[in-house]
């Protein structure tokens, strides 16, 4: 079966309240569930007169069902959270690129801030199957916002929990915690932009391979509208390959987060200083 | 007359489209992304993203923001420039499974004419749309589409350099579209596209700053549809060249609104993002209407609401 994205109808099979505003939904859609790769996403068409789809990262994927872990933060996520079980949802997926797996014997640290954890279930599953030494660093503002641990814990990797307010685990950020851990060979990150910038900075400083999955406001979700770009180094693998614009002195190019990503290597990204 | 063959062909200047449903510029690339999930060959034509003379990086982020019934965007014409386009993208156009309308954007009359001339004769390209909503650097940044003389200069210069039909895409942010459309026709335009995105803005209240890096953007989607239908209605009463109507079309009924208001063809942009089958639904809606009215050709639908209104004797 072809793993390229398809326009499908998914059925909402269960909805589970995780924390105030946080939901874990399971949708039945065999094509997405069977072909989703770590960090890929779906684009959902929700009722309510919205002009564009809601893109959401695929959290879990098993048999014919995939899971979404998300927070109500706008009208479309609020609408999704309110849909009753049994609802039929138009779904395009799986979309975007995927995390590349480490080589055998490499040590992995996964760094997830807040809902960034949702990018990692599929990766953790593959790391487990490949017997890769993995540590998961999870951070959130406070204990109630530490969502997503339930599913990841099943793989048995060690956790490092951090909260800004110290209500659980280490008080401080995931980056603080990462600095005190043994050096990793490969880092994976997903979470707020400032966290990812710090992670990439740390990775580059120590010469560690680092892949991050970025979040952006998407228009088309397919790569046609060029609305969700990120700065990458000119000539890097995910750059457009377009010639340099006249008068443009910066050594950067704009790649599409939805189509060329959402996963980018820290070596490619150019962060605002 | 169910089962009778329906004639969906429309003419734009010397070009004939197999049907009147076109993919709008900036929303579809050359169809390769959507071809993964739907039959893009059902479109009567696909309009390419606008190409400028030089490569452009485009605007900083954020570039898009969803609004009630719409999408605000300020991409800033990110693109490869005409040389890279000719070398790397033009050779792929023969693989597009329907007709292609090239789109040219520019900041001077000379740039439009030069780039359009290089598009003329490319494989599969049957017409050239002019994205004239950019500022004209030759006239203190006055937007081409806002000034009849500027627009006429661009259309005239392009027409003198190309054989293909030329279609300026007009923007609604003007006091009166009619003299501008008239100027386009007088300068030799073979058709007009209308409307381009409506200028708009969203403020990020939490951070007390404009939501888009470019401050303002173009609003598209169903929120602008009545503005677009009215623009078609007005311009159809003024010019005799075909009108390609666009702005928030999401259904067959929406497409029929534009045709009845005076459009000969319609284009769909933002609605592809939500419903990749929107072009098929629009076509089906048009076909059903032809059967319902026992009309053989889609060309007979153009301006039908104008005829009805004229018969009623009210203006």
Coordinates of C-alpha atoms in Angstrom, one line a residue:
Chain A
X1 CA 0.0 0.0 0.0
X2 CA 1.2 3.5 -0.9
X3 CA 2.5 5.5 2.0
X4 CA 1.9 8.9 0.4
X5 CA -0.8 11.1 1.9
X6 CA -4.4 10.4 1.1
X7 CA -7.7 12.2 1.6
X8 CA -9.5 9.9 4.0
X9 CA -12.5 9.9 6.4
X10 CA -11.5 9.1 9.9
X11 CA -13.9 8.0 12.7
X12 CA -13.5 9.4 16.2
X13 CA -13.5 6.3 18.3
X14 CA -12.6 7.7 21.7
X15 CA -12.0 10.9 23.5
X16 CA -10.2 11.1 26.8
X17 CA -9.8 14.2 29.0
X18 CA -6.1 14.4 30.2
X19 CA -5.9 17.7 32.0
X20 CA -7.8 21.0 31.8
X21 CA -7.8 21.8 28.1
X22 CA -5.8 18.7 27.2
X23 CA -7.3 15.8 25.2
X24 CA -6.3 12.5 23.8
X25 CA -8.4 11.4 20.9
X26 CA -8.3 8.1 19.0
X27 CA -9.4 8.1 15.3
X28 CA -9.8 5.1 13.1
X29 CA -8.2 5.6 9.7
X30 CA -6.2 2.6 8.5
X31 CA -4.1 4.4 5.9
X32 CA -2.8 7.0 8.3
X33 CA -2.3 4.5 11.2
X34 CA -0.4 2.0 9.1
X35 CA 1.8 4.5 7.3
X36 CA 2.5 7.2 9.8
X37 CA 6.2 7.8 10.5
X38 CA 7.6 9.5 13.6
X39 CA 6.7 13.3 13.7
X40 CA 4.3 13.1 10.7
X41 CA 0.9 14.9 11.0
X42 CA -2.6 14.9 9.7
X43 CA -4.8 17.9 8.5
X44 CA -8.4 17.7 9.7
X45 CA -11.4 19.4 8.2
X46 CA -13.6 20.4 11.1
X47 CA -17.2 21.6 10.9
X48 CA -17.7 25.3 11.7
X49 CA -17.0 27.3 8.6
X50 CA -13.2 27.3 8.9
X51 CA -11.3 28.2 5.7
X52 CA -8.3 25.9 6.4
X53 CA -7.7 22.5 8.0
X54 CA -6.3 22.0 11.5
X55 CA -2.9 20.3 11.4
X56 CA -2.1 18.1 14.3
X57 CA 0.9 15.8 14.9
X58 CA 0.2 12.1 15.0
X59 CA 0.8 10.8 18.5
X60 CA 0.1 7.1 18.6
X61 CA -0.5 4.8 15.7
X62 CA -1.5 1.2 16.1
X63 CA -3.3 -1.2 13.8
X64 CA -6.0 0.9 12.2
X65 CA -6.2 3.7 14.8
X66 CA -4.1 6.8 15.4
X67 CA -4.1 9.0 18.5
X68 CA -4.0 12.8 18.8
X69 CA -2.8 14.6 21.9
X70 CA -3.6 18.3 21.8
X71 CA -4.5 21.3 23.8
X72 CA -7.5 23.6 23.2
X73 CA -5.9 26.8 22.1
X74 CA -8.2 28.2 19.4
X75 CA -11.5 27.7 17.7
X76 CA -10.6 24.7 15.6
X77 CA -9.0 22.7 18.5
X78 CA -12.0 23.6 20.7
X79 CA -14.3 22.3 18.0
X80 CA -12.3 19.1 17.7
X81 CA -12.3 18.6 21.5
X82 CA -16.1 18.9 21.5
X83 CA -16.8 16.3 18.7
X84 CA -18.8 13.3 19.9
X85 CA -17.4 9.8 19.6
X86 CA -18.5 8.3 16.2
X87 CA -17.9 11.6 14.4
X88 CA -16.6 11.3 10.8
X89 CA -13.7 13.7 10.1
X90 CA -12.1 14.4 6.8
X91 CA -8.4 13.7 7.2
X92 CA -5.4 14.2 4.9
X93 CA -2.3 12.3 6.0
X94 CA 0.2 11.2 6.8
X95 CA 1.9 14.5 5.9
X96 CA 5.4 15.9 6.4
X97 CA 8.8 14.2 6.7
X98 CA 9.9 12.1 9.7
X99 CA 12.7 11.8 12.3
X100 CA 15.6 9.8 11.0
X101 CA 16.6 6.9 13.2
X102 CA 20.0 6.8 14.9
X103 CA 22.7 4.2 14.1
X104 CA 23.0 1.1 16.2
X105 CA 24.8 1.7 19.4
X106 CA 24.2 5.5 19.6
X107 CA 22.8 7.0 22.7
X108 CA 19.6 9.0 22.3
X109 CA 18.1 11.7 24.5
X110 CA 14.6 13.0 23.6
X111 CA 13.8 16.4 24.8
X112 CA 10.1 17.3 24.9
X113 CA 8.6 20.6 26.2
X114 CA 4.8 20.7 26.9
X115 CA 2.8 19.2 24.1
X116 CA 6.0 18.6 22.2
X117 CA 5.8 15.1 23.8
X118 CA 3.1 14.3 21.2
X119 CA 5.8 14.1 18.4
X120 CA 7.6 11.2 20.1
X121 CA 5.4 8.1 20.7
X122 CA 6.2 6.6 17.3
X123 CA 9.9 7.4 17.6
X124 CA 10.1 5.9 21.0
X125 CA 8.4 2.8 19.8
X126 CA 10.9 2.4 17.0
X127 CA 13.9 3.1 19.3
X128 CA 12.6 0.4 21.6
X129 CA 12.3 -2.1 18.7
X130 CA 15.8 -1.2 17.6
X131 CA 17.1 -1.5 21.2
X132 CA 18.6 2.0 21.3
X133 CA 19.7 3.4 24.6
X134 CA 17.2 6.2 25.1
X135 CA 16.4 8.7 27.8
X136 CA 13.3 10.9 27.7
X137 CA 13.4 14.4 29.2
X138 CA 9.9 15.8 29.7
X139 CA 9.2 19.3 30.8
X140 CA 6.1 21.4 31.5
X141 CA 5.1 24.5 33.4
X142 CA 3.7 22.4 36.2
X143 CA 2.7 18.9 37.0
X144 CA -0.8 18.9 35.6
X145 CA 0.6 19.9 32.2
X146 CA 2.9 16.9 32.0
X147 CA 0.6 15.1 29.6
X148 CA 1.6 12.1 27.4
X149 CA 3.7 10.2 29.9
X150 CA 1.2 7.4 30.2
X151 CA 1.7 6.1 26.7
X152 CA 5.5 6.6 26.6
X153 CA 6.1 5.0 30.0
X154 CA 5.0 1.7 28.5
X155 CA 8.3 1.4 26.6
X156 CA 10.3 1.3 29.8
X157 CA 12.9 4.0 29.0
X158 CA 14.1 6.2 31.9
X159 CA 12.3 9.6 32.3
X160 CA 13.7 12.9 33.5
X161 CA 10.8 15.1 34.6
X162 CA 11.2 18.9 34.8
X163 CA 8.7 21.5 35.8
X164 CA 9.1 25.3 35.9
X165 CA 7.5 25.5 39.3
X166 CA 9.1 22.3 40.8
X167 CA 5.6 20.8 41.3
X168 CA 7.1 17.5 40.0
X169 CA 10.6 16.3 39.2
X170 CA 13.4 18.7 38.8
X171 CA 12.7 22.4 39.1
X172 CA 13.8 24.1 36.0
X173 CA 13.9 23.6 32.2
X174 CA 14.5 20.6 30.1
X175 CA 17.7 22.3 28.8
X176 CA 19.0 22.7 32.4
X177 CA 18.4 19.0 32.9
X178 CA 19.9 18.0 29.6
X179 CA 23.2 19.8 30.6
X180 CA 23.5 17.6 33.7
X181 CA 23.0 14.3 31.8
X182 CA 25.7 12.2 30.2
X183 CA 26.5 13.3 26.6
X184 CA 24.1 11.9 24.0
X185 CA 25.1 10.9 20.5
X186 CA 21.8 12.0 19.0
X187 CA 19.2 14.5 20.3
X188 CA 15.6 14.8 19.3
X189 CA 13.5 17.8 20.3
X190 CA 9.9 19.1 20.0
X191 CA 8.4 21.9 22.0
X192 CA 8.3 25.7 22.2
X193 CA 10.5 27.7 19.9
X194 CA 12.8 29.1 22.6
X195 CA 13.4 25.6 24.0
X196 CA 14.3 24.2 20.5
X197 CA 16.6 27.1 19.8
X198 CA 18.4 26.5 23.1
X199 CA 18.5 22.7 22.3
X200 CA 20.0 23.3 18.8
X201 CA 22.5 25.8 20.3
X202 CA 23.6 23.2 22.8
X203 CA 23.8 20.5 20.2
X204 CA 25.8 22.6 17.8
X205 CA 28.2 23.7 20.6
X206 CA 29.0 20.1 21.5
X207 CA 28.8 18.7 17.9
X208 CA 25.9 16.5 18.6
X209 CA 23.4 15.4 15.9
X210 CA 20.1 17.0 16.7
X211 CA 16.7 16.8 14.9
X212 CA 13.8 19.0 15.9
X213 CA 10.1 18.9 14.8
X214 CA 8.8 22.4 14.4
X215 CA 5.4 23.8 14.9
X216 CA 4.0 26.7 12.8
X217 CA 0.7 28.1 11.7
X218 CA -0.1 26.3 8.4
X219 CA -2.2 27.5 5.5
X220 CA -2.5 24.6 3.1
X221 CA -0.6 22.0 5.1
X222 CA 0.6 20.4 1.8
X223 CA 3.4 22.8 0.7
X224 CA 1.6 24.8 -2.0
X225 CA 1.0 28.2 -0.2
X226 CA 4.4 28.9 1.3
X227 CA 2.8 30.3 4.4
X228 CA 4.8 28.3 7.0
X229 CA 8.5 28.8 6.3
X230 CA 11.5 28.5 8.5
X231 CA 15.0 29.9 8.0
X232 CA 17.6 27.3 6.8
X233 CA 21.1 27.6 5.6
X234 CA 21.4 28.2 1.9
X235 CA 22.3 25.0 0.0
X236 CA 21.2 22.8 2.9
X237 CA 19.2 19.6 2.0
X238 CA 15.9 21.1 2.9
X239 CA 16.4 24.5 1.3
X240 CA 14.6 25.5 -1.9
X241 CA 17.6 25.5 -4.1
X242 CA 16.5 28.9 -5.5
X243 CA 19.2 31.4 -6.4
X244 CA 20.1 34.1 -3.8
X245 CA 17.7 37.1 -4.0
X246 CA 19.4 40.4 -5.0
X247 CA 20.5 42.4 -2.1
X248 CA 20.1 39.5 0.3
X249 CA 23.3 39.2 2.3
X250 CA 22.0 36.7 4.8
X251 CA 23.2 33.1 4.1
X252 CA 19.7 31.7 4.5
X253 CA 16.7 30.3 2.6
X254 CA 13.1 29.8 3.6
X255 CA 12.0 26.1 3.7
X256 CA 8.4 25.0 4.2
X257 CA 7.7 23.6 7.7
X258 CA 4.7 21.5 6.5
X259 CA 6.3 20.0 3.4
X260 CA 10.1 20.2 3.8
X261 CA 9.7 19.5 7.6
X262 CA 8.4 19.4 10.1
X263 CA 11.7 17.8 11.1
X264 CA 14.8 19.8 10.5
X265 CA 18.4 19.1 11.5
X266 CA 19.9 21.7 13.9
X267 CA 22.8 22.0 11.4
X268 CA 20.3 23.3 8.8
X269 CA 18.3 25.8 10.9
X270 CA 19.1 29.4 11.2
X271 CA 17.7 30.9 14.4
X272 CA 17.0 34.6 14.9
X273 CA 19.7 36.0 17.3
Chain B
X1 CA -32.1 15.9 -21.4
X2 CA -30.2 13.7 -18.9
X3 CA -27.4 12.0 -20.6
X4 CA -27.1 14.7 -23.4
X5 CA -23.5 15.7 -23.9
X6 CA -22.7 18.9 -22.0
X7 CA -20.3 21.4 -23.5
X8 CA -18.1 22.7 -20.7
X9 CA -15.5 24.5 -22.9
X10 CA -14.8 28.2 -22.4
X11 CA -12.7 30.6 -24.4
X12 CA -10.2 33.0 -22.9
X13 CA -9.0 35.0 -25.9
X14 CA -7.6 32.5 -28.4
X15 CA -7.3 29.8 -25.7
X16 CA -9.9 27.1 -25.1
X17 CA -10.2 25.5 -21.6
X18 CA -11.8 22.1 -21.4
X19 CA -13.9 23.3 -18.5
X20 CA -14.4 26.6 -16.6
X21 CA -12.9 25.6 -13.3
X22 CA -9.4 26.9 -12.7
X23 CA -6.9 26.5 -9.8
X24 CA -6.0 30.0 -8.6
X25 CA -2.5 31.3 -8.5
X26 CA -0.4 30.9 -5.3
X27 CA -2.5 28.0 -4.0
X28 CA -1.6 25.0 -6.1
X29 CA 2.0 25.2 -7.3
X30 CA 1.7 23.1 -10.5
X31 CA -0.5 20.6 -8.9
X32 CA 2.1 18.0 -7.9
X33 CA 1.2 18.1 -4.1
X34 CA -2.5 17.8 -4.7
X35 CA -1.9 15.1 -7.4
X36 CA -1.0 12.8 -4.5
X37 CA -4.5 12.9 -3.2
X38 CA -6.9 14.0 -6.0
X39 CA -7.2 14.1 -9.8
X40 CA -5.8 17.6 -10.5
X41 CA -6.5 16.9 -14.2
X42 CA -10.2 17.6 -13.6
X43 CA -9.3 21.3 -13.4
X44 CA -9.8 23.2 -16.7
X45 CA -6.4 24.9 -16.0
X46 CA -3.9 25.3 -13.2
X47 CA -2.6 28.8 -12.6
X48 CA 1.1 28.7 -11.4
X49 CA 2.5 30.7 -8.5
X50 CA 3.6 34.1 -9.7
X51 CA 7.1 34.4 -11.1
X52 CA 9.2 37.5 -10.8
X53 CA 12.4 38.5 -12.7
X54 CA 14.7 38.0 -9.7
X55 CA 14.6 35.4 -7.0
X56 CA 12.7 36.5 -3.9
X57 CA 12.9 35.2 -0.4
X58 CA 9.5 36.6 0.5
X59 CA 8.2 38.0 3.8
X60 CA 9.3 37.0 7.3
X61 CA 7.1 34.9 9.4
X62 CA 4.3 34.9 10.4
X63 CA 2.9 34.8 6.9
X64 CA -0.6 33.4 7.3
X65 CA -3.3 33.5 9.9
X66 CA -6.7 31.9 9.8
X67 CA -9.7 34.3 10.3
X68 CA -13.4 33.7 10.5
X69 CA -14.3 32.2 7.1
X70 CA -11.0 33.2 5.7
X71 CA -7.2 33.1 5.6
X72 CA -5.0 36.2 5.9
X73 CA -1.7 35.9 4.0
X74 CA 1.4 37.9 3.2
X75 CA 3.8 35.5 1.6
X76 CA 5.7 38.2 -0.3
X77 CA 6.1 36.4 -3.6
X78 CA 8.8 33.9 -2.4
X79 CA 10.0 32.4 -5.6
X80 CA 13.0 31.3 -7.8
X81 CA 13.0 34.1 -10.3
X82 CA 12.5 33.6 -14.0
X83 CA 15.9 32.1 -14.9
X84 CA 15.6 29.3 -12.3
X85 CA 12.0 28.9 -13.3
X86 CA 12.9 28.4 -16.9
X87 CA 15.7 26.0 -16.1
X88 CA 14.1 23.8 -13.5
X89 CA 10.3 24.3 -13.4
X90 CA 9.3 25.0 -17.0
X91 CA 10.5 21.6 -18.3
X92 CA 8.1 20.0 -15.8
X93 CA 5.0 21.8 -17.1
X94 CA 4.4 19.2 -19.9
X95 CA 3.7 16.7 -17.1
X96 CA 0.8 18.8 -15.7
X97 CA -2.3 16.8 -16.6
X98 CA -4.3 19.9 -17.7
X99 CA -3.7 23.3 -19.2
X100 CA -1.4 25.7 -17.4
X101 CA -1.8 29.5 -16.9
X102 CA 1.5 31.2 -16.1
X103 CA 1.5 34.0 -13.7
X104 CA 3.9 37.0 -13.8
X105 CA 4.5 39.5 -11.0
X106 CA 6.6 42.6 -11.3
X107 CA 7.6 45.9 -9.9
X108 CA 8.0 47.8 -13.2
X109 CA 6.4 47.7 -16.7
X110 CA 9.7 46.4 -18.1
X111 CA 9.8 43.6 -15.6
X112 CA 6.3 42.4 -16.5
X113 CA 7.0 42.5 -20.2
X114 CA 10.4 40.8 -20.0
X115 CA 9.2 37.9 -17.7
X116 CA 5.9 37.4 -19.7
X117 CA 7.9 37.2 -22.9
X118 CA 10.0 34.4 -21.5
X119 CA 6.8 32.5 -20.4
X120 CA 5.3 32.7 -23.9
X121 CA 5.5 29.4 -25.7
X122 CA 6.3 27.2 -22.7
X123 CA 4.9 23.7 -22.8
X124 CA 1.3 23.5 -21.8
X125 CA 1.0 27.2 -21.1
X126 CA -2.2 28.6 -22.7
X127 CA -2.4 32.0 -21.1
X128 CA -0.5 34.5 -18.9
X129 CA -2.0 36.0 -15.9
X130 CA -0.5 39.3 -14.6
X131 CA -0.4 39.7 -10.8
X132 CA -0.6 43.5 -10.9
X133 CA -1.2 44.0 -7.2
X134 CA 2.5 44.9 -6.6
X135 CA 3.7 48.4 -6.1
X136 CA 5.0 50.1 -9.3
X137 CA 8.5 51.4 -8.5
X138 CA 8.3 53.6 -11.6
X139 CA 5.4 55.5 -10.1
X140 CA 6.2 56.1 -6.5
X141 CA 5.0 52.7 -5.5
X142 CA 1.5 53.2 -6.8
X143 CA 0.0 49.7 -7.1
X144 CA -0.5 48.8 -10.8
X145 CA -4.0 47.4 -10.2
X146 CA -5.1 50.6 -8.5
X147 CA -4.3 53.0 -11.4
X148 CA -5.8 52.7 -14.8
X149 CA -2.8 54.3 -16.6
X150 CA -0.3 52.0 -14.8
X151 CA -2.4 49.0 -15.6
X152 CA -2.8 49.9 -19.2
X153 CA 1.0 50.4 -19.5
X154 CA 1.7 46.9 -18.2
X155 CA -1.0 45.2 -20.3
X156 CA 0.1 47.1 -23.4
X157 CA 3.8 46.3 -22.9
X158 CA 3.1 42.6 -22.2
X159 CA 0.7 42.3 -25.2
X160 CA 3.4 43.7 -27.5
X161 CA 5.7 40.9 -26.4
X162 CA 3.6 37.8 -26.2
X163 CA 1.2 35.8 -28.4
X164 CA -0.7 34.1 -25.6
X165 CA -3.8 35.6 -24.1
X166 CA -3.0 38.0 -21.3
X167 CA -5.2 38.2 -18.2
X168 CA -4.5 41.0 -15.6
X169 CA -5.7 40.0 -12.1
X170 CA -7.5 43.0 -10.6
X171 CA -7.7 43.8 -6.9
X172 CA -10.8 45.0 -5.1
X173 CA -9.1 47.7 -3.0
X174 CA -10.0 50.5 -5.4
X175 CA -12.8 53.1 -5.4
X176 CA -14.2 51.9 -8.7
X177 CA -13.1 48.7 -10.5
X178 CA -14.9 49.6 -13.7
X179 CA -12.6 52.2 -15.2
X180 CA -9.6 50.0 -14.3
X181 CA -11.1 46.9 -16.1
X182 CA -12.0 49.2 -19.0
X183 CA -8.4 50.3 -19.2
X184 CA -7.2 46.7 -19.2
X185 CA -9.6 45.9 -22.1
X186 CA -8.6 49.0 -24.0
X187 CA -4.9 48.1 -23.6
X188 CA -5.6 44.7 -25.2
X189 CA -6.2 42.4 -22.3
X190 CA -7.9 39.2 -23.4
X191 CA -9.7 38.6 -20.1
X192 CA -9.6 39.9 -16.5
X193 CA -9.3 37.8 -13.4
X194 CA -11.1 39.2 -10.3
X195 CA -10.7 39.5 -7.5
X196 CA -7.3 39.3 -6.0
X197 CA -7.1 39.0 -2.2
X198 CA -8.8 41.8 -0.1
X199 CA -6.3 43.8 2.0
X200 CA -6.7 43.1 5.7
X201 CA -5.0 42.9 9.1
X202 CA -5.2 41.0 12.3
X203 CA -3.7 42.3 15.6
X204 CA -2.2 39.8 18.1
X205 CA -3.8 41.2 21.2
X206 CA -1.8 39.1 23.7
X207 CA 1.4 40.6 22.4
X208 CA 0.0 43.9 21.2
X209 CA 1.5 43.7 17.7
X210 CA 0.4 42.9 14.2
X211 CA -0.2 39.2 13.7
X212 CA 1.7 39.1 10.3
X213 CA 5.3 40.2 10.0
X214 CA 4.2 42.2 7.0
X215 CA 1.6 43.9 9.1
X216 CA -1.1 43.7 6.4
X217 CA -2.0 40.8 4.2
X218 CA -4.5 39.6 1.7
X219 CA -7.7 38.0 2.9
X220 CA -9.0 35.1 0.9
X221 CA -11.6 32.4 1.5
X222 CA -15.4 32.5 1.8
X223 CA -15.4 35.7 3.8
X224 CA -14.6 37.7 0.6
X225 CA -17.1 35.9 -1.7
X226 CA -19.8 38.6 -1.8
X227 CA -17.2 41.2 -2.5
X228 CA -15.9 39.2 -5.4
X229 CA -19.4 38.4 -6.8
X230 CA -20.2 42.1 -6.8
X231 CA -16.9 43.0 -8.5
X232 CA -17.7 40.5 -11.2
X233 CA -21.2 41.9 -11.5
X234 CA -19.9 45.5 -11.9
X235 CA -17.1 44.7 -14.3
X236 CA -19.3 42.4 -16.5
X237 CA -21.5 45.5 -17.1
X238 CA -18.5 47.4 -18.3
X239 CA -16.2 45.2 -20.4
X240 CA -16.9 42.7 -23.1
X241 CA -13.8 40.5 -22.6
X242 CA -14.2 37.3 -20.5
X243 CA -14.0 37.5 -16.7
X244 CA -12.5 34.8 -14.6
X245 CA -14.3 35.1 -11.3
X246 CA -12.7 34.1 -8.0
X247 CA -12.8 34.8 -4.3
X248 CA -14.1 32.3 -1.7
X249 CA -15.6 29.7 -4.1
X250 CA -16.2 26.4 -2.1
X251 CA -19.2 24.8 -3.8
X252 CA -20.9 24.4 -7.2
X253 CA -23.5 26.9 -6.0
X254 CA -20.7 29.4 -5.3
X255 CA -19.3 28.8 -8.8
X256 CA -22.7 29.4 -10.3
X257 CA -23.0 32.7 -8.5
X258 CA -19.9 34.0 -10.3
X259 CA -21.0 32.6 -13.7
X260 CA -24.5 34.1 -13.3
X261 CA -23.0 37.5 -12.3
X262 CA -21.0 37.6 -15.5
X263 CA -17.9 35.4 -15.2
X264 CA -17.0 33.0 -18.1
X265 CA -14.8 30.9 -15.9
X266 CA -14.1 30.6 -12.2
X267 CA -11.0 30.0 -10.1
X268 CA -10.6 28.3 -6.8
X269 CA -7.8 29.0 -4.4
X270 CA -8.0 28.8 -0.6
X271 CA -10.9 26.2 -0.7
X272 CA -8.4 23.6 -2.0
X273 CA -6.7 23.7 1.4
X274 CA -9.9 22.6 3.2
X275 CA -11.5 20.5 0.5
X276 CA -9.1 19.1 -2.2
X277 CA -12.1 17.8 -4.1
X278 CA -13.6 21.3 -4.4
X279 CA -12.9 21.5 -8.1
X280 CA -14.8 18.3 -8.8
X281 CA -17.7 19.5 -6.6
X282 CA -17.8 22.8 -8.5
X283 CA -17.8 21.0 -11.8
X284 CA -20.6 18.7 -10.7
X285 CA -22.6 21.7 -9.5
X286 CA -22.2 23.4 -12.9
X287 CA -23.1 20.2 -14.8
X288 CA -26.2 19.7 -12.6
X289 CA -27.3 23.2 -13.3
X290 CA -26.9 22.8 -17.0
X291 CA -29.1 19.7 -16.9
X292 CA -31.6 21.3 -14.6
X293 CA -32.0 24.3 -17.0
X294 CA -31.7 22.1 -20.1
X295 CA -28.8 24.2 -21.3
X296 CA -26.2 22.5 -23.4
X297 CA -23.2 24.9 -22.9
X298 CA -21.7 26.4 -19.8
X299 CA -21.2 29.5 -21.9
X300 CA -24.9 30.1 -21.8
X301 CA -24.7 30.5 -18.0
X302 CA -22.5 33.5 -18.1
X303 CA -24.4 36.6 -17.0
X304 CA -27.7 34.7 -16.5
X305 CA -28.6 36.8 -13.4
X306 CA -28.0 39.9 -15.5
X307 CA -30.5 38.8 -18.1
X308 CA -33.0 37.9 -15.4
X309 CA -32.6 41.3 -13.8
X310 CA -32.8 43.2 -17.1
X311 CA -36.1 41.4 -17.9
X312 CA -37.5 42.3 -14.4
X313 CA -36.7 45.9 -15.5
X314 CA -35.2 46.9 -12.2
X315 CA -31.7 48.3 -11.9

